[in-house]
Short mmCIF file of C-alpha atoms in Angstrom, two decimals:
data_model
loop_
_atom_site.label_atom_id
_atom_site.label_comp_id
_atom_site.label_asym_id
_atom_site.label_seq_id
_atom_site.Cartn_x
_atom_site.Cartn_y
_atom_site.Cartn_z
CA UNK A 22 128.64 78.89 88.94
CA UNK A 23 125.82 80.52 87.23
CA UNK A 24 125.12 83.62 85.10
CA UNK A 25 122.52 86.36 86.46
CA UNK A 26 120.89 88.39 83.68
CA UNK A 27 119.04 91.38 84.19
CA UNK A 28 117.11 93.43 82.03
CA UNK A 29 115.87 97.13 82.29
CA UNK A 30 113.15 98.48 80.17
CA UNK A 31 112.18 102.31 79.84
CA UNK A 32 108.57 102.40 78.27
CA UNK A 33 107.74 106.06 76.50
CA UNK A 34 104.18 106.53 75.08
CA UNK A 35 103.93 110.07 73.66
CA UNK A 36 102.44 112.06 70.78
CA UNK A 37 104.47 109.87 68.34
CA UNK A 38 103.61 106.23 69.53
CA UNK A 39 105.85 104.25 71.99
CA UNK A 40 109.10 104.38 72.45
CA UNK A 41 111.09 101.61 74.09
CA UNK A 42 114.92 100.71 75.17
CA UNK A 43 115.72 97.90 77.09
CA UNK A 44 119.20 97.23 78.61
CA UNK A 45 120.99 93.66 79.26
CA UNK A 46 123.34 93.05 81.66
CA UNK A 47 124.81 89.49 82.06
CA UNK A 48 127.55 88.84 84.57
CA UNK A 49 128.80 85.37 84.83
CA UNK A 50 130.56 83.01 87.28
CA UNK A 51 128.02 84.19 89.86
CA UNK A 52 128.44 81.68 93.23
CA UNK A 53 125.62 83.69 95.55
CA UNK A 54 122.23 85.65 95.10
CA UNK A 55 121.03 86.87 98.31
CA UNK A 56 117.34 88.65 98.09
CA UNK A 57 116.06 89.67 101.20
CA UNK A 58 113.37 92.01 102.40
CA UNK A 59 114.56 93.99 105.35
CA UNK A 60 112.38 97.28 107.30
CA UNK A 61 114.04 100.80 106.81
CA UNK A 62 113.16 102.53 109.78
CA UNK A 63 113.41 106.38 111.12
CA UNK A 64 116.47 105.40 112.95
CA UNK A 65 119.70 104.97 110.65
CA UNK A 66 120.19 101.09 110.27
CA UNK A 67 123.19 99.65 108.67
CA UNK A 68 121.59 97.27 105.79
CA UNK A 69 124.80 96.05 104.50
CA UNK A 70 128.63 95.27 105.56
CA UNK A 71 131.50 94.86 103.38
CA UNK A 72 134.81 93.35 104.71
CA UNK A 73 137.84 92.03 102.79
CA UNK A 74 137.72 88.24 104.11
CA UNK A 75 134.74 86.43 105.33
CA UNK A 76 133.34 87.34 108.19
CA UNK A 77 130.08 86.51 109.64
CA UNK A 78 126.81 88.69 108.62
CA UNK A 79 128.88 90.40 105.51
CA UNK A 80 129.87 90.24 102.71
CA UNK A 81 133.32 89.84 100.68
CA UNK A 82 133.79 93.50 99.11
CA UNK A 83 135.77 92.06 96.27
CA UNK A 84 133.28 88.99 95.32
CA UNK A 85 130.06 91.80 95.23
CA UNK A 86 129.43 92.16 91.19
CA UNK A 87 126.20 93.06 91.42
CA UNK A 88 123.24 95.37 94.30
CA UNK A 89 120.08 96.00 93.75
CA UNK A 90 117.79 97.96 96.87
CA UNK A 91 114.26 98.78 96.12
CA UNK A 92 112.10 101.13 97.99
CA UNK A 93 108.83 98.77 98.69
CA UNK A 94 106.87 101.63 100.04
CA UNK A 95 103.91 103.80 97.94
CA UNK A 96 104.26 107.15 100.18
CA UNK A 97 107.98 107.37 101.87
CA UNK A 98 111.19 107.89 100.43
CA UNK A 99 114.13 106.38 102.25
CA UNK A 100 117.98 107.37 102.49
CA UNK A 101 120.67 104.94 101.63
CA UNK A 102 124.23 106.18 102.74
CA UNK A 103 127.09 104.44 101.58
CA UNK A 104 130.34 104.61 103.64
CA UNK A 105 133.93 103.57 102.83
CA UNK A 106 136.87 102.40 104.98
CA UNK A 107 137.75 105.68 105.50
CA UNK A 108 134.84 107.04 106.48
CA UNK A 109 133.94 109.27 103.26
CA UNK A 110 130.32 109.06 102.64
CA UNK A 111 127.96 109.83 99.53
CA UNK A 112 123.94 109.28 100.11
CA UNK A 113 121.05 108.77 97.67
CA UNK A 114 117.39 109.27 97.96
CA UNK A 115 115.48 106.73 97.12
CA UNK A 116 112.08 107.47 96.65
CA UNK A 117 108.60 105.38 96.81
CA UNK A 118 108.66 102.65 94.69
CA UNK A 119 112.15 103.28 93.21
CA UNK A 120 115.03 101.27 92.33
CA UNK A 121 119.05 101.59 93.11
CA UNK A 122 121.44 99.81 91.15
CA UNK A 123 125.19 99.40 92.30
CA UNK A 124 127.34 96.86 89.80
CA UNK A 125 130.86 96.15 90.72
CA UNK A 126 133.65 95.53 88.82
CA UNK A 127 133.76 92.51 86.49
CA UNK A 128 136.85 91.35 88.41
CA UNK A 129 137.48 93.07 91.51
CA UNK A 130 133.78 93.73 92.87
CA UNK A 131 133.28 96.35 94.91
CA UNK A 132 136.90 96.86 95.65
CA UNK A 133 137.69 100.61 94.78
CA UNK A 134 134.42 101.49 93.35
CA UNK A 135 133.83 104.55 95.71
CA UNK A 136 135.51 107.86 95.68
CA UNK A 137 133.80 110.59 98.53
CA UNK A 138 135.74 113.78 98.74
CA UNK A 139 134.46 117.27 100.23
CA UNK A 140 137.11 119.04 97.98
CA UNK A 141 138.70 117.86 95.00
CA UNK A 142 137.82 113.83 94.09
CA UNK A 143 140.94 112.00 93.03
CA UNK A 144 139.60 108.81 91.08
CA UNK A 145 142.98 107.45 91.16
CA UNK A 146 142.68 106.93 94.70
CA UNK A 147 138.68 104.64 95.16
CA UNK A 148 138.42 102.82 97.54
CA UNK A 149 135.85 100.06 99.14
CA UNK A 150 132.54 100.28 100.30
CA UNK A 151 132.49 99.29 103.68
CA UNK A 152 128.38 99.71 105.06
CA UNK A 153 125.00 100.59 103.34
CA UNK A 154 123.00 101.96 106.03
CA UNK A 155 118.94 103.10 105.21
CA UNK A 156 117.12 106.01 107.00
CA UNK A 157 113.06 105.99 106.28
CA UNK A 158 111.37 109.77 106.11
CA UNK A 159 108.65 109.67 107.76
CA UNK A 160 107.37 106.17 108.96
CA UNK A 161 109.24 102.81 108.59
CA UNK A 162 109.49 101.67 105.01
CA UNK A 163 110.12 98.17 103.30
CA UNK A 164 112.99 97.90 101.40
CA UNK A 165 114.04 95.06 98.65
CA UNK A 166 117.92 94.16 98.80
CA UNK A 167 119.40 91.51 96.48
CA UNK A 168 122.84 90.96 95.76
CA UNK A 169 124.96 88.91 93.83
CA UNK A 170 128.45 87.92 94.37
CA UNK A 171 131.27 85.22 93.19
CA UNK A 172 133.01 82.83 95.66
CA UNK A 173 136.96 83.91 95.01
#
């Protein structure tokens, strides 16, 4: 087991010097990192799959603590939709050069992280994320996954 640490730092120069505020995140216990480099392309392509057991080619929604997809590209923005077991979708975004951040749940991942709702959102009732998918604008972009989970 190991401990992943990152660190986010918002630099400000203005009128009255620099201003500076850096965040820490440490989540230990960590099994698995998984970084890997995958093509966003004008077709929507699932980039990630959650299950609740292991299954081949995903990953165990409860173990995920930790997601991280950056858009590689200097011109196109790119559209990550995240979809839970029952379908319910939200999407973000993500322009060139910029950074998503998803943390799960110290203990129980990304079990029940997601509420979707076209009406009234009951935050009683989240539920898993089940597929990451990424749609590129205009021409095929590279995107920057990495992901850390714990082996339960």
């Amino acid at each position: 087991m190991g401990t992943l640490t990152t660190k986010i730092t918002e630099n400000f120069t203005g009128l009255n010097g620099l201003e500076k505020t850096t965040t820490t995140l440490s989540l230990t216990g960590i099994d698995l990192v998984s970084k890997r480099i995958m093509t966003a392309t004008t077709t929507e392509t699932a980039i990630l799959k959650f299950q609740p057991e292991e299954e081949w080619g995903t990953f165990i929604v409860d173990d995920v603590r930790y997601l991280r997809i950056t858009n590689q590209d200097a011109t196109n923005y790119v559209w990550l939709t995240f979809r839970n077991q029952s379908s319910s979708e939200f999407a973000v975004k993500l322009g060139a050069g910029q950074t998503f951040y998803l943390n799960g749940d110290p203990t129980t991942g990304h079990d029940n992280i997601f509420v979707a709702n076209t009406t009234n959102v009951d935050v009683a009732a989240g539920s898993d994320t089940l597929s990451v998918t990424a749609l590129a604008n205009t021409a095929s972009c590279q995107i920057e996954i990495y992901l850390a989970s714990v082996v339960s």
